[in-house]
């Protein structure tokens, strides 16, 4: 991290400089990009750890003055390039913030989400529905930190935009109600939380389907509420649904990957369409799957009444996750754990599927040596 102290007399007049995170008068500047300012070292470090290290050089062409354009065509091209860069930063900062939230790193998520919000305002305006995802991440991170009043403010902003947008997508409304459910759960208002989470599942099901990984988050958070209410049977059924959704998703990804690797010349048009529809996991999805499935596994292993078949299913899903992200030693460890559990069960169908996964893992381990 390269930081420079600002010299007041050297600053341009009529152009107050403010902290990137809190808006207070700036005292420091990033020495690498020289276009980002902070009130103190703590905020500079927080921004660097969260997002600035990744976008430092990308900010230079966005925050420096435009050159003189010789023609309207050049000016238009310059504006298009600026908009393209800003949209790229919106996407990048949003993904980084979302990944931090799924990993439970709420403090680190805040600066990245603030950048996402700021770039969204620059590209779409202050009242656009495109701002809602950034507000929702800020709300979820604030809820995770216990800053419930701040979370309510962010959610109010998001809710107001959604109410004003007549054609707001089901996906956005799903995420809004999921965050409202999380806020009310944090407040201990479980009935209101369950109402919003049920609405989240409805909108997510309309947008993606009832058994999509985008819908599974609603089931998971609803299960957590029932768990806190000590309604274990309901919680268990929802945790099982979440596991089944991720398990099926990973199985499809591995099947498509295996078909592509074994006989690429034989893939017909239909299988190409299937491959396109099953995109690889992005970093945020990886973090969500890991967080959710490990939480379910902990609950399953600590339950007074053990259910080996369900535990094996969760471990198998985690093994597939680690296989897909090429963490092969961990995938093999989890695969062997799942295999040993299933060998004790009367139904050996799951054992055969896990055995096939272990063969895939061993083959990749052999080729990577």
Short mmCIF file of C-alpha atoms in Angstrom, two decimals:
data_model
loop_
_atom_site.label_atom_id
_atom_site.label_comp_id
_atom_site.label_asym_id
_atom_site.label_seq_id
_atom_site.Cartn_x
_atom_site.Cartn_y
_atom_site.Cartn_z
CA UNK A 1 0.00 0.00 0.00
CA UNK A 2 1.41 3.36 -1.10
CA UNK A 3 -0.14 6.34 0.69
CA UNK A 4 0.68 10.05 0.41
CA UNK A 5 -0.08 12.87 2.83
CA UNK A 6 -1.99 15.73 1.18
CA UNK A 7 -0.50 19.22 1.26
CA UNK A 8 -3.41 21.70 1.54
CA UNK A 9 -1.65 24.51 -0.34
CA UNK A 10 -1.00 22.19 -3.30
CA UNK A 11 -4.66 21.26 -3.74
CA UNK A 12 -6.80 22.92 -6.44
CA UNK A 13 -9.17 25.63 -5.19
CA UNK A 14 -12.90 25.04 -5.21
CA UNK A 15 -12.50 21.30 -5.37
CA UNK A 16 -12.91 19.78 -1.89
CA UNK A 17 -11.57 16.26 -1.62
CA UNK A 18 -13.43 13.74 0.54
CA UNK A 19 -12.78 10.28 1.99
CA UNK A 20 -13.72 7.39 -0.27
CA UNK A 21 -15.51 5.59 2.56
CA UNK A 22 -17.08 8.15 4.87
CA UNK A 23 -17.08 11.45 2.95
CA UNK A 24 -15.05 13.31 5.59
CA UNK A 25 -12.39 15.83 4.44
CA UNK A 26 -9.45 13.95 2.92
CA UNK A 27 -5.99 13.95 4.48
CA UNK A 28 -4.37 11.14 2.45
CA UNK A 29 -4.18 9.96 -1.13
CA UNK A 30 -3.43 6.57 -2.69
CA UNK A 31 0.10 6.95 -4.05
CA UNK A 32 -0.47 4.35 -6.79
CA UNK A 33 -3.53 5.72 -8.61
CA UNK A 34 -3.35 9.28 -7.13
CA UNK A 35 -7.11 9.71 -7.68
CA UNK A 36 -8.50 8.15 -4.47
CA UNK A 37 -8.62 9.98 -1.14
CA UNK A 38 -9.08 9.07 2.52
CA UNK A 39 -9.57 10.77 5.87
CA UNK A 40 -7.12 8.49 7.69
CA UNK A 41 -4.95 5.39 7.39
CA UNK A 42 -7.66 3.09 8.82
CA UNK A 43 -10.07 3.88 6.00
CA UNK A 44 -7.31 3.61 3.43
CA UNK A 45 -6.40 0.13 4.73
CA UNK A 46 -10.04 -0.97 4.88
CA UNK A 47 -10.62 0.08 1.27
CA UNK A 48 -7.40 -1.59 0.10
CA UNK A 49 -8.25 -4.93 1.74
CA UNK A 50 -11.81 -4.86 0.43
CA UNK A 51 -11.55 -3.69 -3.18
CA UNK A 52 -9.03 -0.94 -3.92
CA UNK A 53 -6.14 -3.34 -4.57
CA UNK A 54 -8.22 -4.87 -7.40
CA UNK A 55 -9.43 -1.61 -8.98
CA UNK A 56 -6.62 0.85 -8.21
CA UNK A 57 -5.33 1.20 -11.77
CA UNK A 58 -8.83 0.89 -13.26
CA UNK A 59 -9.85 4.12 -11.52
CA UNK A 60 -7.23 6.28 -13.25
CA UNK A 61 -8.96 6.67 -16.66
CA UNK A 62 -12.33 7.17 -14.95
CA UNK A 63 -11.27 9.87 -12.49
CA UNK A 64 -8.85 11.86 -14.62
CA UNK A 65 -9.99 14.70 -16.87
CA UNK A 66 -11.03 13.96 -20.44
CA UNK A 67 -8.51 14.89 -23.13
CA UNK A 68 -9.49 17.46 -25.75
CA UNK A 69 -11.50 15.79 -28.51
CA UNK A 70 -11.03 16.91 -32.10
CA UNK A 71 -14.47 15.82 -33.22
CA UNK A 72 -17.92 14.82 -32.02
CA UNK A 73 -17.16 11.25 -33.10
CA UNK A 74 -14.10 11.13 -30.83
CA UNK A 75 -16.07 12.64 -27.95
CA UNK A 76 -18.85 10.07 -28.35
CA UNK A 77 -16.31 7.24 -28.49
CA UNK A 78 -14.64 8.56 -25.32
CA UNK A 79 -17.97 8.68 -23.48
CA UNK A 80 -18.81 5.13 -24.58
CA UNK A 81 -15.45 3.90 -23.28
CA UNK A 82 -16.04 5.67 -19.95
CA UNK A 83 -19.49 4.09 -19.59
CA UNK A 84 -18.08 0.66 -20.45
CA UNK A 85 -15.36 1.01 -17.79
CA UNK A 86 -17.88 2.18 -15.18
CA UNK A 87 -20.20 -0.76 -15.89
CA UNK A 88 -17.27 -3.16 -15.59
CA UNK A 89 -16.46 -1.67 -12.18
CA UNK A 90 -20.10 -1.95 -11.08
CA UNK A 91 -20.03 -5.67 -11.91
CA UNK A 92 -16.59 -6.31 -10.38
CA UNK A 93 -17.23 -4.46 -7.11
CA UNK A 94 -20.64 -6.10 -6.73
CA UNK A 95 -19.20 -9.62 -7.16
CA UNK A 96 -16.40 -8.94 -4.68
CA UNK A 97 -18.82 -7.51 -2.10
CA UNK A 98 -21.24 -10.43 -2.56
CA UNK A 99 -18.41 -12.94 -2.11
CA UNK A 100 -17.33 -11.28 1.15
CA UNK A 101 -20.92 -11.41 2.44
CA UNK A 102 -21.23 -15.12 1.69
CA UNK A 103 -17.91 -15.71 3.45
CA UNK A 104 -19.20 -13.85 6.51
CA UNK A 105 -16.63 -11.05 6.04
CA UNK A 106 -19.14 -8.25 6.47
CA UNK A 107 -16.63 -5.56 7.36
CA UNK A 108 -14.68 -6.20 4.16
CA UNK A 109 -17.87 -6.20 2.07
CA UNK A 110 -18.84 -2.61 2.94
CA UNK A 111 -16.18 -0.68 0.94
CA UNK A 112 -16.68 -2.82 -2.18
CA UNK A 113 -20.46 -2.39 -1.94
CA UNK A 114 -20.10 1.39 -1.50
CA UNK A 115 -18.02 1.50 -4.69
CA UNK A 116 -20.67 -0.56 -6.47
CA UNK A 117 -23.36 1.87 -5.35
CA UNK A 118 -21.32 4.91 -6.38
CA UNK A 119 -20.53 3.56 -9.85
CA UNK A 120 -24.17 2.50 -10.31
CA UNK A 121 -25.28 6.06 -9.56
CA UNK A 122 -22.73 7.42 -12.04
CA UNK A 123 -23.92 5.11 -14.82
CA UNK A 124 -27.67 4.89 -14.18
CA UNK A 125 -28.67 7.88 -12.03
CA UNK A 126 -29.78 8.12 -8.37
CA UNK A 127 -33.25 6.55 -8.78
CA UNK A 128 -32.50 3.60 -11.04
CA UNK A 129 -33.47 0.06 -10.07
CA UNK A 130 -29.85 -0.86 -10.94
CA UNK A 131 -28.88 0.64 -7.54
CA UNK A 132 -30.95 -1.91 -5.60
CA UNK A 133 -28.36 -4.78 -5.61
CA UNK A 134 -25.74 -2.50 -4.05
CA UNK A 135 -28.17 -1.25 -1.39
CA UNK A 136 -29.09 -4.85 -0.58
CA UNK A 137 -25.49 -5.95 -0.12
CA UNK A 138 -24.85 -2.94 2.10
CA UNK A 139 -27.96 -3.87 4.11
CA UNK A 140 -26.93 -7.52 4.46
CA UNK A 141 -23.39 -6.60 5.50
CA UNK A 142 -24.74 -4.07 8.02
CA UNK A 143 -27.13 -6.68 9.42
CA UNK A 144 -24.24 -9.13 9.75
CA UNK A 145 -22.29 -6.51 11.71
CA UNK A 146 -25.29 -5.85 13.97
CA UNK A 147 -25.77 -2.33 12.59
CA UNK A 148 -29.51 -2.78 12.23
CA UNK A 149 -30.43 0.91 12.01
CA UNK A 150 -28.01 1.37 9.12
CA UNK A 151 -29.35 -1.80 7.47
CA UNK A 152 -32.90 -0.41 7.73
CA UNK A 153 -31.82 2.79 6.00
CA UNK A 154 -30.29 0.90 3.09
CA UNK A 155 -33.35 -1.34 2.80
CA UNK A 156 -35.65 1.67 2.86
CA UNK A 157 -33.75 3.13 -0.09
CA UNK A 158 -33.99 -0.16 -1.98
CA UNK A 159 -37.67 -0.63 -1.14
CA UNK A 160 -38.54 2.91 -2.28
CA UNK A 161 -36.85 2.36 -5.66
CA UNK A 162 -38.62 -1.00 -6.11
CA UNK A 163 -42.00 0.56 -5.29
CA UNK A 164 -41.42 3.29 -7.87
CA UNK A 165 -40.37 0.80 -10.56
CA UNK A 166 -43.43 -0.72 -12.21
CA UNK A 167 -41.51 -3.38 -14.14
CA UNK A 168 -39.13 -4.44 -11.36
CA UNK A 169 -37.91 -7.99 -11.96
CA UNK A 170 -38.88 -10.96 -9.81
CA UNK A 171 -35.19 -11.53 -9.08
CA UNK A 172 -34.75 -8.07 -7.54
CA UNK A 173 -37.94 -8.40 -5.48
CA UNK A 174 -36.76 -11.80 -4.25
CA UNK A 175 -33.47 -10.32 -2.99
CA UNK A 176 -35.27 -7.40 -1.34
CA UNK A 177 -37.57 -9.68 0.65
CA UNK A 178 -34.67 -11.99 1.54
CA UNK A 179 -32.83 -9.07 3.11
CA UNK A 180 -35.96 -7.89 4.91
CA UNK A 181 -36.31 -11.44 6.24
CA UNK A 182 -32.72 -11.39 7.49
CA UNK A 183 -33.24 -8.01 9.16
CA UNK A 184 -36.37 -9.12 11.03
CA UNK A 185 -34.65 -12.37 12.03
CA UNK A 186 -31.77 -10.33 13.49
CA UNK A 187 -34.35 -8.32 15.44
CA UNK A 188 -35.94 -11.50 16.77
CA UNK A 189 -39.23 -10.90 14.92
CA UNK A 190 -39.45 -14.40 13.48
CA UNK A 191 -43.03 -14.26 12.18
CA UNK A 192 -42.31 -11.15 10.08
CA UNK A 193 -39.04 -12.73 8.96
CA UNK A 194 -40.79 -15.91 7.77
CA UNK A 195 -43.38 -13.83 5.90
CA UNK A 196 -40.68 -11.99 3.94
CA UNK A 197 -38.67 -15.17 3.31
CA UNK A 198 -41.78 -16.90 1.96
CA UNK A 199 -42.28 -13.94 -0.38
CA UNK A 200 -38.62 -14.20 -1.37
CA UNK A 201 -39.11 -17.87 -2.30
CA UNK A 202 -42.22 -17.01 -4.32
CA UNK A 203 -40.45 -14.34 -6.41
CA UNK A 204 -37.29 -16.46 -6.78
CA UNK A 205 -39.39 -19.42 -7.93
CA UNK A 206 -41.12 -17.22 -10.51
CA UNK A 207 -37.75 -15.95 -11.77
CA UNK A 208 -35.60 -19.09 -11.63
CA UNK A 209 -37.74 -22.09 -10.66
CA UNK A 210 -38.41 -23.79 -7.33
CA UNK A 211 -35.28 -25.99 -7.46
CA UNK A 212 -32.71 -23.43 -8.62
CA UNK A 213 -29.67 -22.45 -6.55
CA UNK A 214 -30.91 -18.83 -6.66
CA UNK A 215 -34.05 -19.96 -4.80
CA UNK A 216 -32.19 -22.16 -2.31
CA UNK A 217 -31.00 -19.19 -0.24
CA UNK A 218 -34.57 -18.43 0.77
CA UNK A 219 -35.09 -22.02 1.94
CA UNK A 220 -31.80 -21.89 3.87
CA UNK A 221 -32.58 -18.67 5.75
CA UNK A 222 -36.12 -19.89 6.47
CA UNK A 223 -34.63 -23.11 7.89
CA UNK A 224 -32.37 -21.03 10.13
CA UNK A 225 -35.40 -19.19 11.53
CA UNK A 226 -37.22 -22.45 12.28
CA UNK A 227 -34.00 -23.78 13.83
CA UNK A 228 -33.89 -20.78 16.16
CA UNK A 229 -37.53 -21.45 17.05
CA UNK A 230 -36.57 -25.06 17.88
CA UNK A 231 -38.93 -26.37 15.17
CA UNK A 232 -36.41 -28.97 14.15
CA UNK A 233 -38.58 -31.12 11.85
CA UNK A 234 -39.41 -28.15 9.60
CA UNK A 235 -35.84 -26.86 9.69
CA UNK A 236 -34.49 -30.31 8.80
CA UNK A 237 -36.80 -30.67 5.78
CA UNK A 238 -35.72 -27.25 4.47
CA UNK A 239 -32.02 -27.98 5.02
CA UNK A 240 -32.55 -31.23 3.06
CA UNK A 241 -34.18 -29.27 0.23
CA UNK A 242 -31.22 -26.86 0.09
CA UNK A 243 -28.74 -29.75 0.03
CA UNK A 244 -30.68 -31.52 -2.73
CA UNK A 245 -30.72 -28.36 -4.88
CA UNK A 246 -26.95 -27.84 -4.64
CA UNK A 247 -26.28 -31.57 -5.03
CA UNK A 248 -28.34 -31.72 -8.25
CA UNK A 249 -26.68 -28.55 -9.57
CA UNK A 250 -23.16 -29.87 -8.99
CA UNK A 251 -24.10 -33.23 -10.52
CA UNK A 252 -25.28 -31.50 -13.70
CA UNK A 253 -22.11 -29.41 -13.91
CA UNK A 254 -19.90 -32.48 -13.52
CA UNK A 255 -21.95 -34.43 -16.08
CA UNK A 256 -21.66 -31.64 -18.66
CA UNK A 257 -17.94 -31.27 -17.91
CA UNK A 258 -17.36 -35.01 -18.27
CA UNK A 259 -19.23 -35.17 -21.60
CA UNK A 260 -17.18 -32.27 -22.94
CA UNK A 261 -13.89 -33.83 -21.89
CA UNK A 262 -14.58 -37.38 -23.05
CA UNK A 263 -16.15 -36.90 -26.49
CA UNK A 264 -16.17 -33.26 -27.67
CA UNK A 265 -16.63 -34.32 -31.31
CA UNK A 266 -19.86 -36.13 -30.47
CA UNK A 267 -21.57 -33.24 -28.70
CA UNK A 268 -24.67 -32.35 -30.69
CA UNK A 269 -26.62 -29.10 -30.70
CA UNK A 270 -28.75 -30.10 -27.71
CA UNK A 271 -25.76 -30.90 -25.51
CA UNK A 272 -24.13 -27.60 -26.51
CA UNK A 273 -27.25 -25.80 -25.33
CA UNK A 274 -27.10 -27.74 -22.06
CA UNK A 275 -23.47 -26.73 -21.58
CA UNK A 276 -24.30 -23.08 -22.09
CA UNK A 277 -27.20 -23.25 -19.63
CA UNK A 278 -24.97 -24.80 -16.93
CA UNK A 279 -22.32 -22.11 -16.51
CA UNK A 280 -19.38 -22.76 -14.18
CA UNK A 281 -19.67 -21.48 -10.63
CA UNK A 282 -18.58 -17.89 -10.12
CA UNK A 283 -16.72 -16.89 -6.95
CA UNK A 284 -19.84 -15.62 -5.17
CA UNK A 285 -21.68 -18.89 -5.87
CA UNK A 286 -18.68 -20.89 -4.65
CA UNK A 287 -18.63 -18.89 -1.42
CA UNK A 288 -22.40 -19.25 -0.96
CA UNK A 289 -22.34 -23.01 -1.56
CA UNK A 290 -19.43 -23.49 0.83
CA UNK A 291 -21.02 -21.37 3.56
CA UNK A 292 -24.46 -22.96 3.27
CA UNK A 293 -23.39 -26.60 2.95
CA UNK A 294 -20.79 -26.41 5.73
CA UNK A 295 -23.40 -24.84 8.03
CA UNK A 296 -25.84 -27.67 7.23
CA UNK A 297 -23.11 -30.26 7.77
CA UNK A 298 -22.26 -28.80 11.21
CA UNK A 299 -25.94 -28.94 12.22
CA UNK A 300 -26.29 -32.50 10.88
CA UNK A 301 -23.20 -33.80 12.70
CA UNK A 302 -24.20 -32.15 15.99
CA UNK A 303 -27.82 -33.34 15.92
CA UNK A 304 -28.83 -35.65 18.81
CA UNK A 305 -30.38 -38.08 16.32
CA UNK A 306 -27.94 -38.87 13.53
CA UNK A 307 -29.21 -39.32 9.95
CA UNK A 308 -26.28 -40.87 8.02
CA UNK A 309 -27.97 -40.73 4.60
CA UNK A 310 -28.56 -36.97 4.86
CA UNK A 311 -25.07 -36.36 6.25
CA UNK A 312 -23.55 -38.34 3.38
CA UNK A 313 -25.56 -36.28 0.88
CA UNK A 314 -24.18 -33.01 2.27
CA UNK A 315 -20.60 -34.34 2.33
CA UNK A 316 -21.01 -35.63 -1.24
CA UNK A 317 -22.23 -32.19 -2.35
CA UNK A 318 -19.20 -30.55 -0.71
CA UNK A 319 -16.90 -33.06 -2.38
CA UNK A 320 -18.39 -32.15 -5.77
CA UNK A 321 -17.98 -28.44 -4.99
CA UNK A 322 -14.28 -28.88 -4.24
CA UNK A 323 -13.87 -31.02 -7.36
CA UNK A 324 -15.41 -28.29 -9.51
CA UNK A 325 -13.15 -25.58 -8.06
CA UNK A 326 -10.15 -27.93 -8.52
CA UNK A 327 -9.38 -28.31 -4.83
CA UNK A 328 -8.75 -31.99 -5.53
CA UNK A 329 -7.13 -33.10 -2.23
CA UNK A 330 -10.08 -31.70 -0.27
CA UNK A 331 -12.52 -33.19 -2.79
CA UNK A 332 -10.90 -36.62 -2.31
CA UNK A 333 -10.98 -36.31 1.49
CA UNK A 334 -14.69 -35.41 1.48
CA UNK A 335 -15.48 -38.01 -1.17
CA UNK A 336 -13.88 -40.76 0.95
CA UNK A 337 -15.78 -39.52 4.02
CA UNK A 338 -19.10 -39.68 2.13
CA UNK A 339 -18.23 -43.09 0.67
CA UNK A 340 -17.49 -44.58 4.10
CA UNK A 341 -20.79 -43.26 5.48
CA UNK A 342 -22.82 -44.68 2.58
CA UNK A 343 -21.18 -48.11 2.83
CA UNK A 344 -23.05 -48.52 6.13
CA UNK A 345 -26.43 -47.80 4.50
CA UNK A 346 -28.76 -50.46 3.07
CA UNK A 347 -29.28 -48.51 -0.17
CA UNK A 348 -26.03 -48.39 -2.17
CA UNK A 349 -27.19 -46.02 -4.95
CA UNK A 350 -25.47 -43.03 -3.35
CA UNK A 351 -22.34 -45.10 -2.79
CA UNK A 352 -22.06 -45.80 -6.52
CA UNK A 353 -22.38 -42.11 -7.41
CA UNK A 354 -19.68 -41.19 -4.89
CA UNK A 355 -17.44 -43.98 -6.24
CA UNK A 356 -17.74 -42.45 -9.74
CA UNK A 357 -16.78 -39.05 -8.34
CA UNK A 358 -13.73 -40.53 -6.61
CA UNK A 359 -12.61 -42.05 -9.91
CA UNK A 360 -12.91 -38.63 -11.58
CA UNK A 361 -10.92 -37.02 -8.75
CA UNK A 362 -8.17 -39.66 -8.96
CA UNK A 363 -7.91 -39.28 -12.72
CA UNK A 364 -7.45 -35.52 -12.39
CA UNK A 365 -4.95 -35.96 -9.59
CA UNK A 366 -2.99 -38.31 -11.85
CA UNK A 367 -2.88 -35.82 -14.76
CA UNK A 368 -1.96 -32.88 -12.53
CA UNK A 369 1.10 -34.64 -11.07
#
